[in-house]
């Protein structure tokens, strides 16, 4: 199975910071990569799909890039509501796999 | 509005069975693949299974080893997860999620989750 590895597993940042999260696939997945945001006690929410497409309703401060095996999610200016855990997910084929998550905490 | 509502969670003894339901509304249920994803306490997301829009294709996480099945009833706009031979490590919040219309393995709408606790 293709493994998805996220880094870092957690980070501390301040409001207004630029934040970058990385996701690496163990094999080429083209651009079949999605990003989700999950706040404590809530269901995940789709943020980005196909590596770089913004889901409807998601603020433009979120962006995604990458193809093949290396991907990034960037928050250009961190807002208070962005403190959450972020997961990457490959949608190339079954079994579906998620990265381990990156928790973004307040510094 | 588009909504998924899970139900059926609870406390069950090891070796027992449970059936979860996911009621869909606000969209054409029969046009979408549907997923179950779980999250153990304090852990990350784990994909469980997916069923195609017409129910003809089903895929499961290897770790489940045939203990779970994922039927659906398009006439009732409802997805199910039948869980048998439950183990303590199946304890988790179980989410249903809608597959994207152009990418069935992308999950674009999620329910609020239902909690399953396997304990004696």
mmCIF file of C-alpha atoms in Angstrom:
data_model
loop_
_atom_site.group_PDB
_atom_site.id
_atom_site.type_symbol
_atom_site.label_atom_id
_atom_site.label_comp_id
_atom_site.label_asym_id
_atom_site.label_seq_id
_atom_site.Cartn_x
_atom_site.Cartn_y
_atom_site.Cartn_z
ATOM 1 C CA UNK A 1 0.000 0.000 0.000
ATOM 2 C CA UNK A 2 1.027 3.582 -0.620
ATOM 3 C CA UNK A 3 1.966 5.357 2.609
ATOM 4 C CA UNK A 4 1.413 9.047 3.265
ATOM 5 C CA UNK A 5 3.854 10.819 5.584
ATOM 6 C CA UNK A 6 3.152 14.280 6.918
ATOM 7 C CA UNK A 7 5.592 16.667 8.517
ATOM 8 C CA UNK A 8 5.796 18.159 10.960
ATOM 9 C CA UNK A 9 3.436 16.269 13.243
ATOM 10 C CA UNK A 10 2.813 19.505 15.117
ATOM 11 C CA UNK A 11 3.837 23.121 14.962
ATOM 12 C CA UNK A 12 3.338 26.295 16.943
ATOM 13 C CA UNK A 13 2.656 29.509 15.110
ATOM 14 C CA UNK A 14 1.276 32.981 15.676
ATOM 15 C CA UNK A 15 -1.628 34.744 14.037
ATOM 16 C CA UNK A 16 -0.382 36.224 10.777
ATOM 17 C CA UNK A 17 2.386 33.667 10.256
ATOM 18 C CA UNK A 18 2.890 31.813 7.012
ATOM 19 C CA UNK A 19 2.577 28.081 7.658
ATOM 20 C CA UNK A 20 3.621 25.213 5.405
ATOM 21 C CA UNK A 21 2.749 21.548 5.925
ATOM 22 C CA UNK A 22 4.333 18.789 3.872
ATOM 23 C CA UNK A 23 2.930 15.451 2.742
ATOM 24 C CA UNK A 24 5.000 12.787 1.015
ATOM 25 C CA UNK A 25 3.660 9.706 -0.769
ATOM 26 C CA UNK A 26 5.696 6.495 -0.907
ATOM 27 C CA UNK A 27 4.895 6.170 -4.623
ATOM 28 C CA UNK A 28 3.842 8.481 -7.438
ATOM 29 C CA UNK A 29 0.210 9.519 -6.985
ATOM 30 C CA UNK A 30 0.174 12.213 -9.692
ATOM 31 C CA UNK A 31 -2.048 14.960 -8.236
ATOM 32 C CA UNK A 32 -4.525 12.665 -6.456
ATOM 33 C CA UNK A 33 -4.000 14.420 -3.151
ATOM 34 C CA UNK A 34 -6.544 16.100 -0.899
ATOM 35 C CA UNK A 35 -6.241 18.124 2.307
ATOM 36 C CA UNK A 36 -8.685 18.177 5.218
ATOM 37 C CA UNK A 37 -8.995 20.377 8.280
ATOM 38 C CA UNK A 38 -10.326 19.009 11.561
ATOM 39 C CA UNK A 39 -11.120 21.048 14.643
ATOM 40 C CA UNK A 40 -11.452 19.378 18.061
ATOM 41 C CA UNK A 41 -14.698 17.448 18.426
ATOM 42 C CA UNK A 42 -15.728 18.159 14.848
ATOM 43 C CA UNK A 43 -15.804 16.231 11.599
ATOM 44 C CA UNK A 44 -13.063 16.773 9.037
ATOM 45 C CA UNK A 45 -13.684 19.324 6.293
ATOM 46 C CA UNK A 46 -12.329 19.175 2.744
ATOM 47 C CA UNK A 47 -9.989 22.118 2.065
ATOM 48 C CA UNK A 48 -8.099 21.299 -1.112
ATOM 49 C CA UNK A 49 -8.491 18.644 -3.781
ATOM 50 C CA UNK A 50 -6.384 17.480 -6.710
ATOM 51 C CA UNK A 51 -3.374 18.928 -4.874
ATOM 52 C CA UNK A 52 -4.001 22.565 -5.741
ATOM 53 C CA UNK A 53 -7.745 23.183 -6.179
ATOM 54 C CA UNK A 54 -9.527 25.113 -3.467
ATOM 55 C CA UNK A 55 -12.800 23.583 -2.272
ATOM 56 C CA UNK A 56 -15.770 25.929 -2.554
ATOM 57 C CA UNK A 57 -16.100 28.252 0.417
ATOM 58 C CA UNK A 58 -12.539 27.807 1.664
ATOM 59 C CA UNK A 59 -10.612 31.072 2.177
ATOM 60 C CA UNK A 60 -7.994 31.954 -0.425
ATOM 61 C CA UNK A 61 -5.238 32.114 2.209
ATOM 62 C CA UNK A 62 -5.119 28.321 1.833
ATOM 63 C CA UNK A 63 -3.176 26.963 -1.126
ATOM 64 C CA UNK A 64 -1.770 23.636 -2.184
ATOM 65 C CA UNK A 65 0.961 22.514 -4.511
ATOM 66 C CA UNK A 66 2.868 19.475 -5.625
ATOM 67 C CA UNK A 67 2.642 16.457 -7.865
ATOM 68 C CA UNK A 68 4.046 12.963 -7.881
ATOM 69 C CA UNK A 69 5.251 12.258 -4.362
ATOM 70 C CA UNK A 70 5.738 15.635 -2.664
ATOM 71 C CA UNK A 71 2.967 18.019 -1.713
ATOM 72 C CA UNK A 72 2.507 21.105 0.438
ATOM 73 C CA UNK A 73 -0.380 22.920 2.073
ATOM 74 C CA UNK A 74 0.294 26.582 2.785
ATOM 75 C CA UNK A 75 -1.631 29.030 4.916
ATOM 76 C CA UNK A 76 -0.433 32.461 3.847
ATOM 77 C CA UNK A 77 -1.515 34.341 6.968
ATOM 78 C CA UNK A 78 -2.655 32.195 9.867
ATOM 79 C CA UNK A 79 -5.989 33.227 11.394
ATOM 80 C CA UNK A 80 -7.395 32.273 14.814
ATOM 81 C CA UNK A 81 -9.912 29.910 13.213
ATOM 82 C CA UNK A 82 -7.128 28.005 11.434
ATOM 83 C CA UNK A 83 -5.792 26.375 14.577
ATOM 84 C CA UNK A 84 -6.690 22.748 13.887
ATOM 85 C CA UNK A 85 -5.276 19.458 12.699
ATOM 86 C CA UNK A 86 -4.643 19.007 8.991
ATOM 87 C CA UNK A 87 -4.597 15.690 7.129
ATOM 88 C CA UNK A 88 -3.503 14.818 3.640
ATOM 89 C CA UNK A 89 -5.221 11.943 1.833
ATOM 90 C CA UNK A 90 -4.456 10.175 -1.397
ATOM 91 C CA UNK A 91 -7.361 9.474 -3.715
ATOM 92 C CA UNK A 92 -5.390 7.581 -6.354
ATOM 93 C CA UNK A 93 -6.881 4.154 -5.647
ATOM 94 C CA UNK A 94 -8.111 1.997 -2.810
ATOM 95 C CA UNK A 95 -7.148 1.488 -0.074
ATOM 96 C CA UNK A 96 -7.535 5.152 0.722
ATOM 97 C CA UNK A 97 -4.815 6.385 3.080
ATOM 98 C CA UNK A 98 -4.473 9.471 5.212
ATOM 99 C CA UNK A 99 -1.348 11.107 6.511
ATOM 100 C CA UNK A 100 -0.787 11.084 10.244
ATOM 101 C CA UNK A 101 -1.913 14.672 10.673
ATOM 102 C CA UNK A 102 -0.294 17.991 11.531
ATOM 103 C CA UNK A 103 -1.584 19.836 14.571
ATOM 104 C CA UNK A 104 -1.287 23.610 14.261
ATOM 105 C CA UNK A 105 -1.207 25.194 17.688
ATOM 106 C CA UNK A 106 -1.092 28.739 18.973
ATOM 107 C CA UNK A 107 2.335 30.022 19.926
ATOM 108 C CA UNK B 1 -28.867 21.679 2.719
ATOM 109 C CA UNK B 2 -26.541 18.778 2.125
ATOM 110 C CA UNK B 3 -26.439 16.688 5.276
ATOM 111 C CA UNK B 4 -25.242 13.335 6.557
ATOM 112 C CA UNK B 5 -26.438 12.093 9.940
ATOM 113 C CA UNK B 6 -24.923 8.996 11.524
ATOM 114 C CA UNK B 7 -26.627 6.893 14.171
ATOM 115 C CA UNK B 8 -26.355 3.504 15.783
ATOM 116 C CA UNK B 9 -23.241 3.941 17.881
ATOM 117 C CA UNK B 10 -23.010 2.723 21.438
ATOM 118 C CA UNK B 11 -21.258 0.381 23.819
ATOM 119 C CA UNK B 12 -20.824 -3.244 22.749
ATOM 120 C CA UNK B 13 -18.920 -6.163 24.234
ATOM 121 C CA UNK B 14 -15.911 -7.669 22.474
ATOM 122 C CA UNK B 15 -17.079 -10.178 19.898
ATOM 123 C CA UNK B 16 -20.389 -8.399 19.467
ATOM 124 C CA UNK B 17 -22.006 -6.757 16.461
ATOM 125 C CA UNK B 18 -23.313 -3.316 15.668
ATOM 126 C CA UNK B 19 -24.901 -1.679 12.645
ATOM 127 C CA UNK B 20 -24.337 1.983 11.973
ATOM 128 C CA UNK B 21 -26.588 4.073 9.734
ATOM 129 C CA UNK B 22 -25.945 7.258 7.808
ATOM 130 C CA UNK B 23 -28.999 9.164 6.576
ATOM 131 C CA UNK B 24 -28.369 11.470 3.633
ATOM 132 C CA UNK B 25 -30.397 14.491 2.587
ATOM 133 C CA UNK B 26 -30.108 17.542 0.357
ATOM 134 C CA UNK B 27 -28.483 15.790 -2.602
ATOM 135 C CA UNK B 28 -29.060 12.891 -4.992
ATOM 136 C CA UNK B 29 -27.734 10.072 -2.846
ATOM 137 C CA UNK B 30 -27.715 7.521 -5.673
ATOM 138 C CA UNK B 31 -25.225 9.620 -7.666
ATOM 139 C CA UNK B 32 -22.442 9.385 -5.083
ATOM 140 C CA UNK B 33 -20.072 6.792 -3.710
ATOM 141 C CA UNK B 34 -20.083 6.749 0.089
ATOM 142 C CA UNK B 35 -17.351 6.133 2.648
ATOM 143 C CA UNK B 36 -16.903 5.232 6.284
ATOM 144 C CA UNK B 37 -13.889 6.692 8.086
ATOM 145 C CA UNK B 38 -13.060 6.171 11.755
ATOM 146 C CA UNK B 39 -10.968 7.934 14.345
ATOM 147 C CA UNK B 40 -9.810 6.225 17.526
ATOM 148 C CA UNK B 41 -9.540 8.422 20.629
ATOM 149 C CA UNK B 42 -6.630 10.839 20.243
ATOM 150 C CA UNK B 43 -5.591 9.302 16.917
ATOM 151 C CA UNK B 44 -5.716 10.207 13.243
ATOM 152 C CA UNK B 45 -8.194 9.362 10.530
ATOM 153 C CA UNK B 46 -8.470 5.781 9.276
ATOM 154 C CA UNK B 47 -10.408 4.923 6.154
ATOM 155 C CA UNK B 48 -12.738 1.953 6.642
ATOM 156 C CA UNK B 49 -14.615 1.281 3.408
ATOM 157 C CA UNK B 50 -16.242 2.715 0.290
ATOM 158 C CA UNK B 51 -19.251 1.650 -1.759
ATOM 159 C CA UNK B 52 -19.974 2.779 -5.292
ATOM 160 C CA UNK B 53 -23.044 4.844 -6.132
ATOM 161 C CA UNK B 54 -25.071 1.852 -7.289
ATOM 162 C CA UNK B 55 -23.752 -0.491 -4.611
ATOM 163 C CA UNK B 56 -22.070 -2.843 -7.065
ATOM 164 C CA UNK B 57 -18.498 -2.231 -5.894
ATOM 165 C CA UNK B 58 -17.224 -2.261 -2.334
ATOM 166 C CA UNK B 59 -13.692 -1.877 -1.023
ATOM 167 C CA UNK B 60 -12.393 -2.268 2.500
ATOM 168 C CA UNK B 61 -9.333 -1.480 4.554
ATOM 169 C CA UNK B 62 -7.089 -4.546 4.729
ATOM 170 C CA UNK B 63 -6.973 -4.301 8.529
ATOM 171 C CA UNK B 64 -10.666 -5.167 8.844
ATOM 172 C CA UNK B 65 -10.141 -8.717 7.581
ATOM 173 C CA UNK B 66 -13.723 -9.262 6.488
ATOM 174 C CA UNK B 67 -15.394 -8.250 9.763
ATOM 175 C CA UNK B 68 -17.167 -5.176 8.352
ATOM 176 C CA UNK B 69 -19.559 -4.781 5.418
ATOM 177 C CA UNK B 70 -20.852 -1.586 3.785
ATOM 178 C CA UNK B 71 -24.323 -1.922 2.263
ATOM 179 C CA UNK B 72 -26.517 0.939 1.107
ATOM 180 C CA UNK B 73 -30.209 1.439 0.329
ATOM 181 C CA UNK B 74 -30.648 4.093 -2.335
ATOM 182 C CA UNK B 75 -34.439 3.984 -1.956
ATOM 183 C CA UNK B 76 -33.993 5.130 1.641
ATOM 184 C CA UNK B 77 -31.016 7.440 1.051
ATOM 185 C CA UNK B 78 -29.159 5.505 3.719
ATOM 186 C CA UNK B 79 -25.684 4.042 4.071
ATOM 187 C CA UNK B 80 -24.879 1.344 6.602
ATOM 188 C CA UNK B 81 -21.857 -0.210 8.248
ATOM 189 C CA UNK B 82 -22.330 -3.716 9.598
ATOM 190 C CA UNK B 83 -19.624 -4.452 12.135
ATOM 191 C CA UNK B 84 -19.119 -8.005 13.422
ATOM 192 C CA UNK B 85 -16.596 -9.654 15.744
ATOM 193 C CA UNK B 86 -15.866 -6.290 17.291
ATOM 194 C CA UNK B 87 -12.615 -5.779 19.177
ATOM 195 C CA UNK B 88 -11.519 -3.124 21.670
ATOM 196 C CA UNK B 89 -9.340 -1.504 19.002
ATOM 197 C CA UNK B 90 -12.489 -0.820 16.931
ATOM 198 C CA UNK B 91 -13.395 1.813 19.528
ATOM 199 C CA UNK B 92 -13.636 5.063 17.593
ATOM 200 C CA UNK B 93 -15.815 7.810 16.236
ATOM 201 C CA UNK B 94 -17.214 6.580 12.926
ATOM 202 C CA UNK B 95 -17.883 9.145 10.208
ATOM 203 C CA UNK B 96 -19.738 8.666 6.956
ATOM 204 C CA UNK B 97 -18.598 10.838 4.068
ATOM 205 C CA UNK B 98 -19.786 11.501 0.541
ATOM 206 C CA UNK B 99 -17.555 10.703 -2.404
ATOM 207 C CA UNK B 100 -16.991 13.534 -4.852
ATOM 208 C CA UNK B 101 -18.976 13.523 -8.093
ATOM 209 C CA UNK B 102 -15.804 13.616 -10.219
ATOM 210 C CA UNK B 103 -13.525 11.787 -7.829
ATOM 211 C CA UNK B 104 -15.198 9.094 -5.822
ATOM 212 C CA UNK B 105 -12.268 8.679 -3.448
ATOM 213 C CA UNK B 106 -12.397 12.351 -2.429
ATOM 214 C CA UNK B 107 -14.672 13.033 0.564
ATOM 215 C CA UNK B 108 -16.457 16.332 0.158
ATOM 216 C CA UNK B 109 -19.208 16.143 2.805
ATOM 217 C CA UNK B 110 -18.935 14.540 6.225
ATOM 218 C CA UNK B 111 -21.400 13.628 8.939
ATOM 219 C CA UNK B 112 -20.920 14.586 12.572
ATOM 220 C CA UNK B 113 -19.879 11.069 13.590
ATOM 221 C CA UNK B 114 -21.203 8.383 15.909
ATOM 222 C CA UNK B 115 -19.177 6.861 18.747
ATOM 223 C CA UNK B 116 -18.588 3.141 19.080
ATOM 224 C CA UNK B 117 -17.069 1.778 22.276
ATOM 225 C CA UNK B 118 -16.050 -1.873 22.460
ATOM 226 C CA UNK B 119 -15.580 -2.843 26.069
ATOM 227 C CA UNK B 120 -16.568 -5.516 28.546
#
